[in-house]
mmCIF file with all atom_site columns, C-alpha atoms and ligand atoms in Angstrom:
data_model
loop_
_atom_site.group_PDB
_atom_site.id
_atom_site.type_symbol
_atom_site.label_atom_id
_atom_site.label_alt_id
_atom_site.label_comp_id
_atom_site.label_asym_id
_atom_site.label_entity_id
_atom_site.label_seq_id
_atom_site.pdbx_PDB_ins_code
_atom_site.Cartn_x
_atom_site.Cartn_y
_atom_site.Cartn_z
_atom_site.occupancy
_atom_site.B_iso_or_equiv
_atom_site.pdbx_formal_charge
_atom_site.auth_seq_id
_atom_site.auth_comp_id
_atom_site.auth_asym_id
_atom_site.auth_atom_id
_atom_site.pdbx_PDB_model_num
ATOM   1   C  CA  . MET M 1 1   ? -4.898  10.634  -17.550 1.00 0.00 ? 1   MET M CA  1
ATOM   2   C  CA  . ILE M 1 2   ? -8.018  10.080  -19.644 1.00 0.00 ? 2   ILE M CA  1
ATOM   3   C  CA  . SER M 1 3   ? -11.116 11.843  -18.277 1.00 0.00 ? 3   SER M CA  1
ATOM   4   C  CA  . ILE M 1 4   ? -14.293 10.160  -17.083 1.00 0.00 ? 4   ILE M CA  1
ATOM   5   C  CA  . GLU M 1 5   ? -16.257 11.865  -19.866 1.00 0.00 ? 5   GLU M CA  1
ATOM   6   C  CA  . GLU M 1 6   ? -13.840 10.536  -22.493 1.00 0.00 ? 6   GLU M CA  1
ATOM   7   C  CA  . ILE M 1 7   ? -14.158 7.029   -21.051 1.00 0.00 ? 7   ILE M CA  1
ATOM   8   C  CA  . LYS M 1 8   ? -17.969 7.253   -21.056 1.00 0.00 ? 8   LYS M CA  1
ATOM   9   C  CA  . ASP M 1 9   ? -17.894 8.329   -24.673 1.00 0.00 ? 9   ASP M CA  1
ATOM   10  C  CA  . ILE M 1 10  ? -15.654 5.380   -25.656 1.00 0.00 ? 10  ILE M CA  1
ATOM   11  C  CA  . LEU M 1 11  ? -17.810 2.890   -23.719 1.00 0.00 ? 11  LEU M CA  1
ATOM   12  C  CA  . SER M 1 12  ? -21.052 4.182   -25.221 1.00 0.00 ? 12  SER M CA  1
ATOM   13  C  CA  . LYS M 1 13  ? -19.694 3.139   -28.640 1.00 0.00 ? 13  LYS M CA  1
ATOM   14  C  CA  . LYS M 1 14  ? -17.968 -0.046  -27.530 1.00 0.00 ? 14  LYS M CA  1
ATOM   15  C  CA  . LEU M 1 15  ? -20.613 -1.713  -25.345 1.00 0.00 ? 15  LEU M CA  1
ATOM   16  C  CA  . THR M 1 16  ? -24.237 -2.694  -25.878 1.00 0.00 ? 16  THR M CA  1
ATOM   17  C  CA  . HIS M 1 17  ? -26.711 -0.156  -24.529 1.00 0.00 ? 17  HIS M CA  1
ATOM   18  C  CA  . LYS M 1 18  ? -27.595 -2.419  -21.603 1.00 0.00 ? 18  LYS M CA  1
ATOM   19  C  CA  . ARG M 1 19  ? -23.936 -3.013  -20.696 1.00 0.00 ? 19  ARG M CA  1
ATOM   20  C  CA  . PHE M 1 20  ? -23.174 0.693   -20.956 1.00 0.00 ? 20  PHE M CA  1
ATOM   21  C  CA  . LYS M 1 21  ? -26.000 1.460   -18.538 1.00 0.00 ? 21  LYS M CA  1
ATOM   22  C  CA  . HIS M 1 22  ? -24.726 -1.291  -16.213 1.00 0.00 ? 22  HIS M CA  1
ATOM   23  C  CA  . SER M 1 23  ? -21.205 0.216   -16.358 1.00 0.00 ? 23  SER M CA  1
ATOM   24  C  CA  . LEU M 1 24  ? -22.576 3.644   -15.381 1.00 0.00 ? 24  LEU M CA  1
ATOM   25  C  CA  . GLY M 1 25  ? -24.388 1.973   -12.488 1.00 0.00 ? 25  GLY M CA  1
ATOM   26  C  CA  . VAL M 1 26  ? -21.182 0.250   -11.344 1.00 0.00 ? 26  VAL M CA  1
ATOM   27  C  CA  . TYR M 1 27  ? -19.364 3.604   -11.654 1.00 0.00 ? 27  TYR M CA  1
ATOM   28  C  CA  . GLU M 1 28  ? -21.881 5.303   -9.312  1.00 0.00 ? 28  GLU M CA  1
ATOM   29  C  CA  . THR M 1 29  ? -21.687 2.471   -6.805  1.00 0.00 ? 29  THR M CA  1
ATOM   30  C  CA  . THR M 1 30  ? -17.882 2.367   -6.786  1.00 0.00 ? 30  THR M CA  1
ATOM   31  C  CA  . LEU M 1 31  ? -17.820 6.125   -6.110  1.00 0.00 ? 31  LEU M CA  1
ATOM   32  C  CA  . GLU M 1 32  ? -20.215 5.730   -3.203  1.00 0.00 ? 32  GLU M CA  1
ATOM   33  C  CA  . LEU M 1 33  ? -18.380 2.753   -1.644  1.00 0.00 ? 33  LEU M CA  1
ATOM   34  C  CA  . SER M 1 34  ? -14.878 4.193   -2.148  1.00 0.00 ? 34  SER M CA  1
ATOM   35  C  CA  . LYS M 1 35  ? -15.871 7.357   -0.351  1.00 0.00 ? 35  LYS M CA  1
ATOM   36  C  CA  . LEU M 1 36  ? -17.284 5.299   2.488   1.00 0.00 ? 36  LEU M CA  1
ATOM   37  C  CA  . TYR M 1 37  ? -14.305 2.965   2.802   1.00 0.00 ? 37  TYR M CA  1
ATOM   38  C  CA  . LYS M 1 38  ? -11.659 5.627   2.175   1.00 0.00 ? 38  LYS M CA  1
ATOM   39  C  CA  . VAL M 1 39  ? -10.281 4.265   -1.077  1.00 0.00 ? 39  VAL M CA  1
ATOM   40  C  CA  . CYS M 1 40  ? -9.147  6.629   -3.852  1.00 0.00 ? 40  CYS M CA  1
ATOM   41  C  CA  . GLU M 1 41  ? -12.415 7.636   -5.498  1.00 0.00 ? 41  GLU M CA  1
ATOM   42  C  CA  . GLN M 1 42  ? -10.786 8.406   -8.831  1.00 0.00 ? 42  GLN M CA  1
ATOM   43  C  CA  . LYS M 1 43  ? -9.202  4.942   -9.096  1.00 0.00 ? 43  LYS M CA  1
ATOM   44  C  CA  . ALA M 1 44  ? -12.390 3.194   -7.949  1.00 0.00 ? 44  ALA M CA  1
ATOM   45  C  CA  . GLY M 1 45  ? -14.514 5.171   -10.414 1.00 0.00 ? 45  GLY M CA  1
ATOM   46  C  CA  . ILE M 1 46  ? -12.244 4.449   -13.367 1.00 0.00 ? 46  ILE M CA  1
ATOM   47  C  CA  . ALA M 1 47  ? -12.018 0.755   -12.503 1.00 0.00 ? 47  ALA M CA  1
ATOM   48  C  CA  . GLY M 1 48  ? -15.787 0.497   -12.001 1.00 0.00 ? 48  GLY M CA  1
ATOM   49  C  CA  . LEU M 1 49  ? -16.585 2.288   -15.218 1.00 0.00 ? 49  LEU M CA  1
ATOM   50  C  CA  . LEU M 1 50  ? -14.118 0.178   -17.231 1.00 0.00 ? 50  LEU M CA  1
ATOM   51  C  CA  . HIS M 1 51  ? -14.592 -3.214  -15.572 1.00 0.00 ? 51  HIS M CA  1
ATOM   52  C  CA  . ASP M 1 52  ? -16.526 -4.684  -18.538 1.00 0.00 ? 52  ASP M CA  1
ATOM   53  C  CA  . TYR M 1 53  ? -14.441 -3.023  -21.223 1.00 0.00 ? 53  TYR M CA  1
ATOM   54  C  CA  . ALA M 1 54  ? -13.807 -6.406  -22.887 1.00 0.00 ? 54  ALA M CA  1
ATOM   55  C  CA  . LYS M 1 55  ? -17.175 -7.998  -22.230 1.00 0.00 ? 55  LYS M CA  1
ATOM   56  C  CA  . ASP M 1 56  ? -18.762 -7.443  -25.658 1.00 0.00 ? 56  ASP M CA  1
ATOM   57  C  CA  . LEU M 1 57  ? -15.967 -8.890  -27.811 1.00 0.00 ? 57  LEU M CA  1
ATOM   58  C  CA  . SER M 1 58  ? -16.569 -11.601 -30.394 1.00 0.00 ? 58  SER M CA  1
ATOM   59  C  CA  . TYR M 1 59  ? -15.280 -15.142 -29.904 1.00 0.00 ? 59  TYR M CA  1
ATOM   60  C  CA  . ILE M 1 60  ? -12.553 -14.528 -32.505 1.00 0.00 ? 60  ILE M CA  1
ATOM   61  C  CA  . GLN M 1 61  ? -11.440 -11.304 -30.791 1.00 0.00 ? 61  GLN M CA  1
ATOM   62  C  CA  . VAL M 1 62  ? -11.297 -13.067 -27.414 1.00 0.00 ? 62  VAL M CA  1
ATOM   63  C  CA  . ARG M 1 63  ? -9.161  -15.860 -28.915 1.00 0.00 ? 63  ARG M CA  1
ATOM   64  C  CA  . ASN M 1 64  ? -6.850  -13.369 -30.572 1.00 0.00 ? 64  ASN M CA  1
ATOM   65  C  CA  . TYR M 1 65  ? -6.353  -11.341 -27.384 1.00 0.00 ? 65  TYR M CA  1
ATOM   66  C  CA  . ILE M 1 66  ? -5.651  -14.446 -25.320 1.00 0.00 ? 66  ILE M CA  1
ATOM   67  C  CA  . ASP M 1 67  ? -2.801  -15.197 -27.716 1.00 0.00 ? 67  ASP M CA  1
ATOM   68  C  CA  . LYS M 1 68  ? -1.648  -11.604 -28.088 1.00 0.00 ? 68  LYS M CA  1
ATOM   69  C  CA  . TYR M 1 69  ? -1.410  -10.983 -24.329 1.00 0.00 ? 69  TYR M CA  1
ATOM   70  C  CA  . SER M 1 70  ? -0.325  -14.546 -23.445 1.00 0.00 ? 70  SER M CA  1
ATOM   71  C  CA  . ILE M 1 71  ? -3.174  -14.776 -20.938 1.00 0.00 ? 71  ILE M CA  1
ATOM   72  C  CA  . ASN M 1 72  ? -2.684  -17.617 -18.528 1.00 0.00 ? 72  ASN M CA  1
ATOM   73  C  CA  . MET M 1 73  ? -5.501  -20.047 -19.287 1.00 0.00 ? 73  MET M CA  1
ATOM   74  C  CA  . ASP M 1 74  ? -6.669  -22.960 -17.209 1.00 0.00 ? 74  ASP M CA  1
ATOM   75  C  CA  . LYS M 1 75  ? -9.297  -25.635 -17.788 1.00 0.00 ? 75  LYS M CA  1
ATOM   76  C  CA  . VAL M 1 76  ? -12.111 -23.729 -16.107 1.00 0.00 ? 76  VAL M CA  1
ATOM   77  C  CA  . ILE M 1 77  ? -11.538 -20.486 -18.040 1.00 0.00 ? 77  ILE M CA  1
ATOM   78  C  CA  . GLU M 1 78  ? -11.080 -22.453 -21.241 1.00 0.00 ? 78  GLU M CA  1
ATOM   79  C  CA  . GLU M 1 79  ? -14.462 -24.168 -20.697 1.00 0.00 ? 79  GLU M CA  1
ATOM   80  C  CA  . GLN M 1 80  ? -16.228 -20.925 -19.669 1.00 0.00 ? 80  GLN M CA  1
ATOM   81  C  CA  . LEU M 1 81  ? -14.567 -18.392 -21.875 1.00 0.00 ? 81  LEU M CA  1
ATOM   82  C  CA  . ASP M 1 82  ? -16.653 -15.478 -20.631 1.00 0.00 ? 82  ASP M CA  1
ATOM   83  C  CA  . LEU M 1 83  ? -14.592 -15.624 -17.421 1.00 0.00 ? 83  LEU M CA  1
ATOM   84  C  CA  . VAL M 1 84  ? -11.600 -14.199 -19.265 1.00 0.00 ? 84  VAL M CA  1
ATOM   85  C  CA  . HIS M 1 85  ? -13.090 -10.745 -20.019 1.00 0.00 ? 85  HIS M CA  1
ATOM   86  C  CA  . GLY M 1 86  ? -11.574 -9.158  -16.871 1.00 0.00 ? 86  GLY M CA  1
ATOM   87  C  CA  . TYR M 1 87  ? -8.082  -10.296 -17.829 1.00 0.00 ? 87  TYR M CA  1
ATOM   88  C  CA  . ILE M 1 88  ? -8.434  -9.095  -21.409 1.00 0.00 ? 88  ILE M CA  1
ATOM   89  C  CA  . GLY M 1 89  ? -10.039 -5.840  -20.250 1.00 0.00 ? 89  GLY M CA  1
ATOM   90  C  CA  . ALA M 1 90  ? -7.058  -5.014  -18.049 1.00 0.00 ? 90  ALA M CA  1
ATOM   91  C  CA  . GLU M 1 91  ? -4.646  -5.471  -20.987 1.00 0.00 ? 91  GLU M CA  1
ATOM   92  C  CA  . LEU M 1 92  ? -6.823  -3.482  -23.369 1.00 0.00 ? 92  LEU M CA  1
ATOM   93  C  CA  . VAL M 1 93  ? -7.308  -0.442  -21.135 1.00 0.00 ? 93  VAL M CA  1
ATOM   94  C  CA  . LYS M 1 94  ? -3.550  -0.407  -20.634 1.00 0.00 ? 94  LYS M CA  1
ATOM   95  C  CA  . GLU M 1 95  ? -2.826  -0.483  -24.356 1.00 0.00 ? 95  GLU M CA  1
ATOM   96  C  CA  . GLU M 1 96  ? -5.765  1.529   -25.706 1.00 0.00 ? 96  GLU M CA  1
ATOM   97  C  CA  . LEU M 1 97  ? -6.403  4.050   -22.899 1.00 0.00 ? 97  LEU M CA  1
ATOM   98  C  CA  . ASN M 1 98  ? -2.880  4.271   -21.418 1.00 0.00 ? 98  ASN M CA  1
ATOM   99  C  CA  . ILE M 1 99  ? -4.033  3.315   -17.918 1.00 0.00 ? 99  ILE M CA  1
ATOM   100 C  CA  . TYR M 1 100 ? -1.072  1.800   -16.111 1.00 0.00 ? 100 TYR M CA  1
ATOM   101 C  CA  . ASP M 1 101 ? -2.136  1.933   -12.485 1.00 0.00 ? 101 ASP M CA  1
ATOM   102 C  CA  . GLU M 1 102 ? -1.828  -1.647  -11.240 1.00 0.00 ? 102 GLU M CA  1
ATOM   103 C  CA  . GLU M 1 103 ? -4.510  -1.172  -8.568  1.00 0.00 ? 103 GLU M CA  1
ATOM   104 C  CA  . ILE M 1 104 ? -7.014  -0.142  -11.230 1.00 0.00 ? 104 ILE M CA  1
ATOM   105 C  CA  . LEU M 1 105 ? -5.888  -2.898  -13.591 1.00 0.00 ? 105 LEU M CA  1
ATOM   106 C  CA  . ASN M 1 106 ? -6.141  -5.559  -10.895 1.00 0.00 ? 106 ASN M CA  1
ATOM   107 C  CA  . ALA M 1 107 ? -9.643  -4.459  -9.918  1.00 0.00 ? 107 ALA M CA  1
ATOM   108 C  CA  . ILE M 1 108 ? -10.663 -4.912  -13.582 1.00 0.00 ? 108 ILE M CA  1
ATOM   109 C  CA  . ARG M 1 109 ? -8.697  -8.162  -13.875 1.00 0.00 ? 109 ARG M CA  1
ATOM   110 C  CA  . TYR M 1 110 ? -10.286 -9.882  -10.859 1.00 0.00 ? 110 TYR M CA  1
ATOM   111 C  CA  . HIS M 1 111 ? -13.845 -8.526  -10.963 1.00 0.00 ? 111 HIS M CA  1
ATOM   112 C  CA  . THR M 1 112 ? -15.309 -11.744 -12.397 1.00 0.00 ? 112 THR M CA  1
ATOM   113 C  CA  . ILE M 1 113 ? -13.509 -14.577 -10.636 1.00 0.00 ? 113 ILE M CA  1
ATOM   114 C  CA  . GLY M 1 114 ? -12.114 -12.851 -7.550  1.00 0.00 ? 114 GLY M CA  1
ATOM   115 C  CA  . LYS M 1 115 ? -8.842  -13.851 -5.933  1.00 0.00 ? 115 LYS M CA  1
ATOM   116 C  CA  . GLU M 1 116 ? -7.343  -14.672 -2.560  1.00 0.00 ? 116 GLU M CA  1
ATOM   117 C  CA  . ASN M 1 117 ? -6.916  -11.642 -0.258  1.00 0.00 ? 117 ASN M CA  1
ATOM   118 C  CA  . MET M 1 118 ? -8.568  -9.060  -2.472  1.00 0.00 ? 118 MET M CA  1
ATOM   119 C  CA  . SER M 1 119 ? -7.641  -5.415  -1.892  1.00 0.00 ? 119 SER M CA  1
ATOM   120 C  CA  . LYS M 1 120 ? -10.324 -2.935  -0.790  1.00 0.00 ? 120 LYS M CA  1
ATOM   121 C  CA  . LEU M 1 121 ? -10.477 -1.543  -4.299  1.00 0.00 ? 121 LEU M CA  1
ATOM   122 C  CA  . GLU M 1 122 ? -10.874 -5.001  -5.807  1.00 0.00 ? 122 GLU M CA  1
ATOM   123 C  CA  . LYS M 1 123 ? -13.675 -5.818  -3.370  1.00 0.00 ? 123 LYS M CA  1
ATOM   124 C  CA  . ILE M 1 124 ? -15.440 -2.545  -4.088  1.00 0.00 ? 124 ILE M CA  1
ATOM   125 C  CA  . VAL M 1 125 ? -15.466 -3.207  -7.849  1.00 0.00 ? 125 VAL M CA  1
ATOM   126 C  CA  . TYR M 1 126 ? -16.481 -6.854  -7.386  1.00 0.00 ? 126 TYR M CA  1
ATOM   127 C  CA  . LEU M 1 127 ? -19.338 -5.866  -5.087  1.00 0.00 ? 127 LEU M CA  1
ATOM   128 C  CA  . SER M 1 128 ? -20.439 -2.842  -7.122  1.00 0.00 ? 128 SER M CA  1
ATOM   129 C  CA  . ASP M 1 129 ? -20.748 -5.081  -10.191 1.00 0.00 ? 129 ASP M CA  1
ATOM   130 C  CA  . TYR M 1 130 ? -23.199 -7.181  -8.176  1.00 0.00 ? 130 TYR M CA  1
ATOM   131 C  CA  . ILE M 1 131 ? -25.309 -4.534  -6.460  1.00 0.00 ? 131 ILE M CA  1
ATOM   132 C  CA  . GLU M 1 132 ? -25.333 -1.533  -8.855  1.00 0.00 ? 132 GLU M CA  1
ATOM   133 C  CA  . PRO M 1 133 ? -28.749 0.136   -9.154  1.00 0.00 ? 133 PRO M CA  1
ATOM   134 C  CA  . ASN M 1 134 ? -29.820 -1.757  -12.311 1.00 0.00 ? 134 ASN M CA  1
ATOM   135 C  CA  . ARG M 1 135 ? -29.434 -5.153  -10.628 1.00 0.00 ? 135 ARG M CA  1
ATOM   136 C  CA  . VAL M 1 136 ? -32.680 -6.811  -9.608  1.00 0.00 ? 136 VAL M CA  1
ATOM   137 C  CA  . PHE M 1 137 ? -32.677 -10.074 -7.612  1.00 0.00 ? 137 PHE M CA  1
ATOM   138 C  CA  . PRO M 1 138 ? -34.161 -11.287 -4.359  1.00 0.00 ? 138 PRO M CA  1
ATOM   139 C  CA  . GLY M 1 139 ? -32.094 -9.963  -1.466  1.00 0.00 ? 139 GLY M CA  1
ATOM   140 C  CA  . VAL M 1 140 ? -30.355 -7.171  -3.397  1.00 0.00 ? 140 VAL M CA  1
ATOM   141 C  CA  . GLU M 1 141 ? -31.771 -4.447  -1.118  1.00 0.00 ? 141 GLU M CA  1
ATOM   142 C  CA  . GLU M 1 142 ? -30.479 -6.224  1.984   1.00 0.00 ? 142 GLU M CA  1
ATOM   143 C  CA  . LEU M 1 143 ? -27.063 -6.705  0.350   1.00 0.00 ? 143 LEU M CA  1
ATOM   144 C  CA  . ARG M 1 144 ? -26.945 -3.004  -0.588  1.00 0.00 ? 144 ARG M CA  1
ATOM   145 C  CA  . LYS M 1 145 ? -27.574 -2.173  3.089   1.00 0.00 ? 145 LYS M CA  1
ATOM   146 C  CA  . ILE M 1 146 ? -24.822 -4.512  4.299   1.00 0.00 ? 146 ILE M CA  1
ATOM   147 C  CA  . ALA M 1 147 ? -22.456 -3.008  1.679   1.00 0.00 ? 147 ALA M CA  1
ATOM   148 C  CA  . LEU M 1 148 ? -22.797 0.334   3.475   1.00 0.00 ? 148 LEU M CA  1
ATOM   149 C  CA  . SER M 1 149 ? -21.672 -1.080  6.817   1.00 0.00 ? 149 SER M CA  1
ATOM   150 C  CA  . ASP M 1 150 ? -19.330 -4.013  6.158   1.00 0.00 ? 150 ASP M CA  1
ATOM   151 C  CA  . LEU M 1 151 ? -17.367 -4.342  2.905   1.00 0.00 ? 151 LEU M CA  1
ATOM   152 C  CA  . ASP M 1 152 ? -15.955 -7.821  3.701   1.00 0.00 ? 152 ASP M CA  1
ATOM   153 C  CA  . LYS M 1 153 ? -19.285 -9.302  4.742   1.00 0.00 ? 153 LYS M CA  1
ATOM   154 C  CA  . ALA M 1 154 ? -21.074 -7.867  1.707   1.00 0.00 ? 154 ALA M CA  1
ATOM   155 C  CA  . THR M 1 155 ? -18.344 -9.110  -0.674  1.00 0.00 ? 155 THR M CA  1
ATOM   156 C  CA  . LEU M 1 156 ? -18.543 -12.556 0.954   1.00 0.00 ? 156 LEU M CA  1
ATOM   157 C  CA  . LEU M 1 157 ? -22.325 -12.615 0.449   1.00 0.00 ? 157 LEU M CA  1
ATOM   158 C  CA  . ALA M 1 158 ? -21.919 -11.606 -3.191  1.00 0.00 ? 158 ALA M CA  1
ATOM   159 C  CA  . LEU M 1 159 ? -19.360 -14.406 -3.663  1.00 0.00 ? 159 LEU M CA  1
ATOM   160 C  CA  . ASN M 1 160 ? -21.639 -16.896 -1.883  1.00 0.00 ? 160 ASN M CA  1
ATOM   161 C  CA  . ASN M 1 161 ? -24.557 -15.966 -4.150  1.00 0.00 ? 161 ASN M CA  1
ATOM   162 C  CA  . THR M 1 162 ? -22.406 -16.220 -7.263  1.00 0.00 ? 162 THR M CA  1
ATOM   163 C  CA  . ILE M 1 163 ? -20.914 -19.557 -6.263  1.00 0.00 ? 163 ILE M CA  1
ATOM   164 C  CA  . SER M 1 164 ? -24.409 -20.920 -5.360  1.00 0.00 ? 164 SER M CA  1
ATOM   165 C  CA  . TYR M 1 165 ? -25.634 -19.854 -8.799  1.00 0.00 ? 165 TYR M CA  1
ATOM   166 C  CA  . VAL M 1 166 ? -22.676 -21.581 -10.444 1.00 0.00 ? 166 VAL M CA  1
ATOM   167 C  CA  . ILE M 1 167 ? -23.454 -24.768 -8.510  1.00 0.00 ? 167 ILE M CA  1
ATOM   168 C  CA  . GLU M 1 168 ? -27.187 -24.629 -9.411  1.00 0.00 ? 168 GLU M CA  1
ATOM   169 C  CA  . SER M 1 169 ? -26.284 -24.142 -13.068 1.00 0.00 ? 169 SER M CA  1
ATOM   170 C  CA  . ASN M 1 170 ? -23.915 -27.118 -12.857 1.00 0.00 ? 170 ASN M CA  1
ATOM   171 C  CA  . LYS M 1 171 ? -21.023 -24.989 -14.089 1.00 0.00 ? 171 LYS M CA  1
ATOM   172 C  CA  . LEU M 1 172 ? -17.375 -25.161 -13.045 1.00 0.00 ? 172 LEU M CA  1
ATOM   173 C  CA  . ILE M 1 173 ? -16.265 -23.128 -10.030 1.00 0.00 ? 173 ILE M CA  1
ATOM   174 C  CA  . HIS M 1 174 ? -12.937 -21.379 -10.498 1.00 0.00 ? 174 HIS M CA  1
ATOM   175 C  CA  . ILE M 1 175 ? -10.434 -22.151 -7.722  1.00 0.00 ? 175 ILE M CA  1
ATOM   176 C  CA  . ASN M 1 176 ? -9.712  -18.415 -7.273  1.00 0.00 ? 176 ASN M CA  1
ATOM   177 C  CA  . SER M 1 177 ? -13.362 -17.775 -6.340  1.00 0.00 ? 177 SER M CA  1
ATOM   178 C  CA  . ILE M 1 178 ? -13.029 -20.381 -3.602  1.00 0.00 ? 178 ILE M CA  1
ATOM   179 C  CA  . LEU M 1 179 ? -9.735  -18.828 -2.417  1.00 0.00 ? 179 LEU M CA  1
ATOM   180 C  CA  . ALA M 1 180 ? -11.394 -15.383 -2.395  1.00 0.00 ? 180 ALA M CA  1
ATOM   181 C  CA  . ARG M 1 181 ? -14.255 -16.743 -0.307  1.00 0.00 ? 181 ARG M CA  1
ATOM   182 C  CA  . ASN M 1 182 ? -12.027 -18.646 2.116   1.00 0.00 ? 182 ASN M CA  1
ATOM   183 C  CA  . SER M 1 183 ? -9.752  -15.638 2.717   1.00 0.00 ? 183 SER M CA  1
ATOM   184 C  CA  . LEU M 1 184 ? -12.763 -13.416 3.427   1.00 0.00 ? 184 LEU M CA  1
ATOM   185 C  CA  . ILE M 1 185 ? -14.220 -15.916 5.921   1.00 0.00 ? 185 ILE M CA  1
ATOM   186 C  CA  . LEU M 1 186 ? -10.855 -16.185 7.718   1.00 0.00 ? 186 LEU M CA  1
ATOM   187 C  CA  . LYS M 1 187 ? -10.606 -12.407 7.819   1.00 0.00 ? 187 LYS M CA  1
ATOM   188 C  CA  . ILE M 1 188 ? -14.117 -11.952 9.154   1.00 0.00 ? 188 ILE M CA  1
ATOM   189 C  CA  . ASP M 1 189 ? -13.690 -14.725 11.760  1.00 0.00 ? 189 ASP M CA  1
ATOM   190 C  CA  . ASN M 1 190 ? -10.414 -13.264 13.006  1.00 0.00 ? 190 ASN M CA  1
ATOM   191 C  CA  . PRO M 1 191 ? -10.980 -9.633  13.979  1.00 0.00 ? 191 PRO M CA  1
ATOM   192 C  CA  . ASN M 1 192 ? -7.209  -9.100  14.385  1.00 0.00 ? 192 ASN M CA  1
ATOM   193 C  CA  . ASN M 1 193 ? -6.967  -9.354  10.623  1.00 0.00 ? 193 ASN M CA  1
ATOM   194 C  CA  . ARG M 1 194 ? -9.571  -6.627  10.018  1.00 0.00 ? 194 ARG M CA  1
HETATM 195 FE FE1 . LIG A 2 .   ? -17.758 -8.461  -16.002 1.00 0.00 ? 1   LIG A FE1 1
HETATM 196 FE FE1 . LIG A 2 .   ? -20.233 -6.142  -14.984 1.00 0.00 ? 2   LIG A FE1 1
#
C-alpha cells in the first residue's frame, strides 16, 4: 500500500497550493473523527487526503475520463460538471495509485454529492471536507463542536448548509444529496436505527 508521505508528495505536484493545503486539512480532520467514531484511521486518512485527487483537471481531461471510465452521467452532473470529480477521483486512485479498497473508493466517490445511507467512513470524509481547519464560514465553530459529539447530526447540518447554498445560487440539487439528507433525518428521528 502506498504511504501517506508518497501520497502527499504526489498531491503537492498534482493540486493547486490552496487545494493541497485543503487536502492536508481534510486529512487531519478525518484522522481525528475516525479515531473518535472508531473507524479505521488508515482508511479514513487515505480517503480524506485523496478526496479531491481529480478536482484540478482540465475540462478536456474530465470529458476524457468520463468516457474512459464509462461514468454514469445524469442531467444534473452534466450541467454542473464539477460534481463529477469524486467519481473520477475514485477511478484514478485505483488505476494510478493501486488503491482498491471499496470503502476508501466510495468515500472519495460520494464526498461531493453524498448518497442514501452513507457509511461512517463516507460521512467522516464528507463532513471533514466541510469543516477542516482552513474552512471559514459563519457557524463553522459550532459545527466543529457538533462533529465531536454526533456524526449524523453534524453531517446532516453540513448537507443542509450545502443544499441551502445550492438553492440560493439557483443551481440544480442532485437527487442523491436529497436521499442522503432524508436517510440521515430518518436515522436521527428513529433511535433504533442508530
Ligand atoms: Fe471535492
Ligand atoms: Fe474538498
